[in-house]
Amino acid sequence: MNWPAEAIWEAIAPDWPEFTVEVLPQVDSTNTELMRRARAGRLEPVLLVAERQSAGRGRLGRDWHSEASSLTFSLGLPLSVCDWSGLSLAVGVSVAQSLHPDLRLKWPNDVWLHDRKLAGILIETASFGPTRYAVMGIGVNIAPRDAGGLATPPAWLGEVLPGIGAPQTLLRLAAPLVGAVKTFEAQGFAPFRAEFNGRDALLGRAVTLSDGTAGVARGVDETGALLVHTSSGMKKITSSEVSVRPANPPGAQTH
Ligand code: BTN
């Protein structure tokens, strides 16, 4: 594949000359690889793309099965933020904004198209001395893929951007993503809140929390917590371990 590594670097380097872009034909997982490098003392800012992942990982310990039909990459960089809770939402906002107006966000960080999952985000951080290194991994379905036992087949970007490939998708995503992360570092989640709420796939919908509580999703607050109106009042959901699904979804996903 012909990756636009140079063009991405040229868009980011004026602000950040030490930034690098690297493409690997295969790796276990781009997140795992960047964390391995960080543990070995390599804490530099990097965008790592893999044409294939043999052990891609998703949230909550799940696998992320990547095929030739998807874009898989991670952005790794030292990051200093006070409140990490909204970072995955800010990353989701950036991904959706860069790709298409029809994309929606399912709290905390899935990107949906027409109520089906189009992209997933896995954020991991670790401290090395005074430095906190953050790895933001993103997987985007580009072409139709095997439903893999899911009730609803995943969405794919070609549905709304016919003919787009993984390299062009990366070119659209990369520089705005770096910009969004820098904005988050300086200002937190607040600048992303309105856009998140404008794209909130759950807004006004009946949801069931993983503890069985039922309610109606009412958007996110200024920290990125999900507001759910329940029979015992408004609840603020902050833990990423809480899974939220529409109670009567046109196309609920558990991927
Ligand atoms: C999820 O929806 O559960 C998150 C999926 C994240 C997948 C991406 S693909 C690139 C990066 N490397 C990984 O192993 N996972 C993330």
Short mmCIF file of C-alpha atoms and ligand atoms in Angstrom, two decimals:
data_model
loop_
_atom_site.label_atom_id
_atom_site.label_comp_id
_atom_site.label_asym_id
_atom_site.label_seq_id
_atom_site.Cartn_x
_atom_site.Cartn_y
_atom_site.Cartn_z
CA MET A 1 0.00 0.00 0.00
CA ASN A 2 1.11 3.51 -0.69
CA TRP A 3 0.99 5.33 2.65
CA PRO A 4 1.11 9.14 2.85
CA ALA A 5 3.70 9.11 5.65
CA GLU A 6 5.59 12.08 4.22
CA ALA A 7 2.46 14.22 3.75
CA ILE A 8 1.33 13.48 7.32
CA TRP A 9 4.76 14.30 8.69
CA GLU A 10 4.84 17.55 6.72
CA ALA A 11 1.49 18.58 8.21
CA ILE A 12 2.63 17.93 11.79
CA ALA A 13 6.38 18.65 11.74
CA PRO A 14 6.17 22.47 11.61
CA ASP A 15 4.75 22.38 15.15
CA TRP A 16 6.53 19.22 16.21
CA PRO A 17 9.77 18.40 14.34
CA GLU A 18 10.58 15.29 16.43
CA PHE A 19 7.29 13.64 15.44
CA THR A 20 7.69 10.53 13.26
CA VAL A 21 5.37 8.42 11.12
CA GLU A 22 6.09 4.71 10.72
CA VAL A 23 4.35 1.98 8.76
CA LEU A 24 4.87 -1.71 9.55
CA PRO A 25 3.66 -4.53 7.31
CA GLN A 26 2.73 -6.54 10.40
CA VAL A 27 2.84 -6.30 14.17
CA ASP A 28 0.95 -7.95 17.03
CA SER A 29 -0.80 -4.71 17.97
CA THR A 30 0.21 -1.10 17.37
CA ASN A 31 -0.82 -0.25 20.95
CA THR A 32 1.22 -3.14 22.37
CA GLU A 33 4.22 -2.17 20.25
CA LEU A 34 4.19 1.47 21.36
CA MET A 35 3.83 0.48 25.02
CA ARG A 36 6.74 -1.97 24.58
CA ARG A 37 8.84 0.83 23.14
CA ALA A 38 7.83 3.16 25.97
CA ARG A 39 8.91 0.57 28.55
CA ALA A 40 12.26 0.42 26.75
CA GLY A 41 12.61 4.18 27.25
CA ARG A 42 11.33 5.34 23.86
CA LEU A 43 8.86 8.04 24.76
CA GLU A 44 8.94 10.01 21.54
CA PRO A 45 5.82 11.15 19.66
CA VAL A 46 5.01 8.69 16.89
CA LEU A 47 2.21 7.59 14.64
CA LEU A 48 2.51 3.86 14.04
CA VAL A 49 0.45 2.20 11.31
CA ALA A 50 0.22 -1.56 10.80
CA GLU A 51 -1.00 -3.10 7.57
CA ARG A 52 -1.85 -6.20 9.61
CA GLN A 53 -2.19 -6.85 13.31
CA SER A 54 -1.90 -10.43 14.53
CA ALA A 55 -3.16 -9.70 18.05
CA GLY A 56 -5.19 -6.49 17.87
CA ARG A 57 -6.80 -5.51 21.14
CA GLY A 58 -10.09 -3.77 21.93
CA ARG A 59 -11.52 -2.28 25.10
CA LEU A 60 -12.43 -4.36 28.12
CA GLY A 61 -9.93 -7.08 27.21
CA ARG A 62 -11.63 -7.95 23.94
CA ASP A 63 -9.84 -8.86 20.73
CA TRP A 64 -9.93 -6.51 17.77
CA HIS A 65 -9.93 -8.57 14.61
CA SER A 66 -8.34 -6.50 11.92
CA GLU A 67 -8.40 -7.54 8.35
CA ALA A 68 -7.00 -6.09 5.16
CA SER A 69 -10.25 -4.13 5.02
CA SER A 70 -9.41 -1.92 8.00
CA LEU A 71 -7.09 0.88 9.03
CA THR A 72 -5.22 0.20 12.25
CA PHE A 73 -2.88 2.69 13.84
CA SER A 74 -1.82 4.22 17.13
CA LEU A 75 -0.64 7.65 18.13
CA GLY A 76 1.85 7.57 21.00
CA LEU A 77 3.09 10.66 22.78
CA PRO A 78 4.02 12.05 26.18
CA LEU A 79 0.93 13.79 27.52
CA SER A 80 0.32 15.86 30.58
CA VAL A 81 -3.35 16.29 31.47
CA CYS A 82 -5.23 16.85 34.73
CA ASP A 83 -8.39 14.90 33.96
CA TRP A 84 -8.03 11.97 31.57
CA SER A 85 -11.68 11.02 31.56
CA GLY A 86 -12.68 12.97 28.45
CA LEU A 87 -9.69 12.06 26.28
CA SER A 88 -11.31 9.10 24.53
CA LEU A 89 -14.37 11.23 23.76
CA ALA A 90 -12.18 14.00 22.34
CA VAL A 91 -10.40 11.45 20.15
CA GLY A 92 -13.77 10.14 18.95
CA VAL A 93 -14.91 13.66 18.13
CA SER A 94 -11.77 14.25 16.08
CA VAL A 95 -12.18 10.96 14.18
CA ALA A 96 -15.84 11.64 13.38
CA GLN A 97 -15.21 15.26 12.36
CA SER A 98 -12.36 14.28 10.05
CA LEU A 99 -14.31 11.57 8.28
CA HIS A 100 -17.99 12.37 7.71
CA PRO A 101 -20.93 14.45 9.00
CA ASP A 102 -23.10 11.33 9.34
CA LEU A 103 -20.80 9.67 11.89
CA ARG A 104 -22.08 9.45 15.44
CA LEU A 105 -20.38 8.77 18.75
CA LYS A 106 -21.48 6.12 21.18
CA TRP A 107 -20.20 6.94 24.65
CA PRO A 108 -17.47 6.50 25.66
CA ASN A 109 -15.62 6.05 22.40
CA ASP A 110 -17.16 4.04 19.60
CA VAL A 111 -17.75 5.69 16.26
CA TRP A 112 -21.01 4.62 14.66
CA LEU A 113 -22.51 4.96 11.24
CA HIS A 114 -26.25 4.34 10.95
CA ASP A 115 -26.26 2.63 14.37
CA ARG A 116 -23.51 0.21 13.48
CA LYS A 117 -19.92 0.34 14.71
CA LEU A 118 -17.51 1.89 12.22
CA ALA A 119 -14.45 2.49 14.39
CA GLY A 120 -13.11 1.72 17.84
CA ILE A 121 -10.66 3.55 20.06
CA LEU A 122 -8.38 2.06 22.71
CA ILE A 123 -6.48 4.49 24.92
CA GLU A 124 -3.76 3.27 27.24
CA THR A 125 -1.38 5.27 29.39
CA ALA A 126 1.59 4.48 31.61
CA SER A 127 3.92 6.58 33.75
CA PHE A 128 7.65 6.48 33.23
CA GLY A 129 9.28 8.64 35.90
CA PRO A 130 7.78 12.11 35.55
CA THR A 131 6.41 11.38 32.06
CA ARG A 132 3.00 9.94 31.31
CA TYR A 133 3.00 8.28 27.91
CA ALA A 134 -0.35 7.91 26.15
CA VAL A 135 -1.13 5.51 23.32
CA MET A 136 -4.31 6.14 21.37
CA GLY A 137 -5.14 3.21 19.11
CA ILE A 138 -7.77 3.51 16.41
CA GLY A 139 -9.26 0.86 14.18
CA VAL A 140 -11.53 1.93 11.31
CA ASN A 141 -13.45 -0.46 9.05
CA ILE A 142 -12.81 0.70 5.52
CA ALA A 143 -14.42 -2.05 3.46
CA PRO A 144 -17.09 -4.61 4.35
CA ARG A 145 -15.86 -7.21 6.79
CA ASP A 146 -16.98 -10.44 8.28
CA ALA A 147 -19.64 -9.91 10.95
CA GLY A 148 -17.71 -12.40 13.12
CA GLY A 149 -20.74 -13.52 15.11
CA LEU A 150 -22.01 -10.00 15.77
CA ALA A 151 -25.76 -9.51 15.66
CA THR A 152 -25.31 -6.54 13.33
CA PRO A 153 -22.54 -6.41 10.73
CA PRO A 154 -20.05 -3.61 11.34
CA ALA A 155 -20.32 -0.42 9.33
CA TRP A 156 -17.56 0.54 6.88
CA LEU A 157 -16.36 3.89 5.66
CA GLY A 158 -16.89 3.12 1.97
CA GLU A 159 -20.62 3.27 2.64
CA VAL A 160 -20.39 7.06 2.87
CA LEU A 161 -17.06 7.68 1.12
CA PRO A 162 -17.11 5.29 -1.83
CA GLY A 163 -13.69 4.17 -3.00
CA ILE A 164 -11.76 5.55 -0.01
CA GLY A 165 -8.79 3.44 1.09
CA ALA A 166 -6.91 3.08 4.36
CA PRO A 167 -4.07 5.45 3.31
CA GLN A 168 -6.43 8.32 2.40
CA THR A 169 -8.39 7.71 5.59
CA LEU A 170 -5.21 8.00 7.63
CA LEU A 171 -4.30 11.22 5.82
CA ARG A 172 -7.65 12.74 6.80
CA LEU A 173 -7.36 11.60 10.41
CA ALA A 174 -3.75 12.07 11.46
CA ALA A 175 -2.99 15.81 11.66
CA PRO A 176 -6.40 16.81 13.10
CA LEU A 177 -6.03 14.03 15.70
CA VAL A 178 -2.66 15.36 16.84
CA GLY A 179 -4.21 18.84 16.99
CA ALA A 180 -7.16 17.55 19.01
CA VAL A 181 -4.89 15.82 21.52
CA LYS A 182 -2.86 19.02 21.93
CA THR A 183 -6.09 21.00 22.44
CA PHE A 184 -7.22 18.46 25.03
CA GLU A 185 -3.88 18.75 26.82
CA ALA A 186 -4.25 22.53 27.03
CA GLN A 187 -8.00 22.89 27.64
CA GLY A 188 -9.44 19.49 28.60
CA PHE A 189 -12.75 18.18 27.29
CA ALA A 190 -14.71 21.45 27.33
CA PRO A 191 -13.91 22.50 23.72
CA PHE A 192 -15.17 19.09 22.47
CA ARG A 193 -18.41 18.89 24.44
CA ALA A 194 -20.75 20.62 22.00
CA GLU A 195 -19.51 18.58 19.06
CA PHE A 196 -19.81 15.35 21.07
CA ASN A 197 -23.36 16.16 22.07
CA GLY A 198 -24.18 17.05 18.45
CA ARG A 199 -23.03 13.60 17.36
CA ASP A 200 -24.19 11.63 20.41
CA ALA A 201 -25.71 8.37 19.14
CA LEU A 202 -27.42 7.73 22.50
CA LEU A 203 -28.94 11.18 23.06
CA GLY A 204 -32.57 10.90 24.10
CA ARG A 205 -32.54 7.12 23.76
CA ALA A 206 -33.42 4.52 26.33
CA VAL A 207 -30.27 2.88 27.65
CA THR A 208 -29.50 0.08 30.06
CA LEU A 209 -26.43 0.33 32.25
CA SER A 210 -24.38 -2.78 32.92
CA ASP A 211 -25.81 -2.98 36.47
CA GLY A 212 -29.27 -3.27 34.94
CA THR A 213 -30.39 0.30 35.65
CA ALA A 214 -32.60 1.67 32.91
CA GLY A 215 -32.74 5.31 31.90
CA VAL A 216 -32.59 7.83 29.10
CA ALA A 217 -29.26 9.21 27.87
CA ARG A 218 -29.03 12.99 28.23
CA GLY A 219 -25.66 13.85 26.70
CA VAL A 220 -22.33 14.40 28.45
CA ASP A 221 -21.26 16.97 31.02
CA GLU A 222 -18.21 19.23 30.80
CA THR A 223 -15.90 16.40 31.98
CA GLY A 224 -17.25 13.86 29.49
CA ALA A 225 -19.37 11.91 32.01
CA LEU A 226 -22.51 10.41 30.48
CA LEU A 227 -25.72 11.77 31.97
CA VAL A 228 -28.47 9.20 32.32
CA HIS A 229 -31.89 10.12 33.62
CA THR A 230 -33.14 7.21 35.76
CA SER A 231 -36.09 6.68 38.08
CA SER A 232 -33.82 7.67 40.98
CA GLY A 233 -32.64 10.89 39.32
CA MET A 234 -29.84 11.92 37.00
CA LYS A 235 -26.79 9.64 37.14
CA LYS A 236 -23.32 10.60 35.97
CA ILE A 237 -21.56 7.64 34.40
CA THR A 238 -17.79 7.94 34.43
CA SER A 239 -16.37 4.45 34.51
CA SER A 240 -15.37 3.06 31.16
CA GLU A 241 -16.20 -0.38 32.61
CA VAL A 242 -19.86 0.53 32.48
CA SER A 243 -21.31 -0.58 29.22
CA VAL A 244 -24.22 1.33 27.87
CA ARG A 245 -26.47 0.02 25.17
CA PRO A 246 -29.66 1.34 23.75
CA ALA A 247 -32.47 -0.64 25.35
CA ASN A 248 -34.33 -0.96 22.04
CA PRO A 249 -31.65 -0.38 19.51
CA PRO A 250 -32.20 -0.46 15.79
CA GLY A 251 -28.74 -2.06 15.65
CA ALA A 252 -27.10 -2.62 19.01
CA GLN A 253 -23.47 -3.75 18.90
CA THR A 254 -21.52 -5.58 21.51
CA HIS A 255 -18.26 -5.67 19.59
C1 BTN B 1 -12.65 -1.14 20.77
O1 BTN B 1 -13.59 -0.76 20.09
O2 BTN B 1 -12.81 -2.03 21.63
C2 BTN B 1 -11.31 -0.54 20.54
C3 BTN B 1 -10.65 -1.08 19.30
C4 BTN B 1 -9.29 -0.46 19.05
C5 BTN B 1 -8.57 -1.13 17.92
C6 BTN B 1 -7.30 -0.41 17.57
S1 BTN B 1 -6.59 -1.02 16.07
C7 BTN B 1 -5.13 -0.13 16.38
C8 BTN B 1 -4.84 -0.26 17.86
N1 BTN B 1 -4.09 -1.47 18.14
C9 BTN B 1 -4.80 -2.33 18.86
O3 BTN B 1 -4.42 -3.46 19.23
N2 BTN B 1 -6.02 -1.81 19.14
C10 BTN B 1 -6.17 -0.48 18.59
#
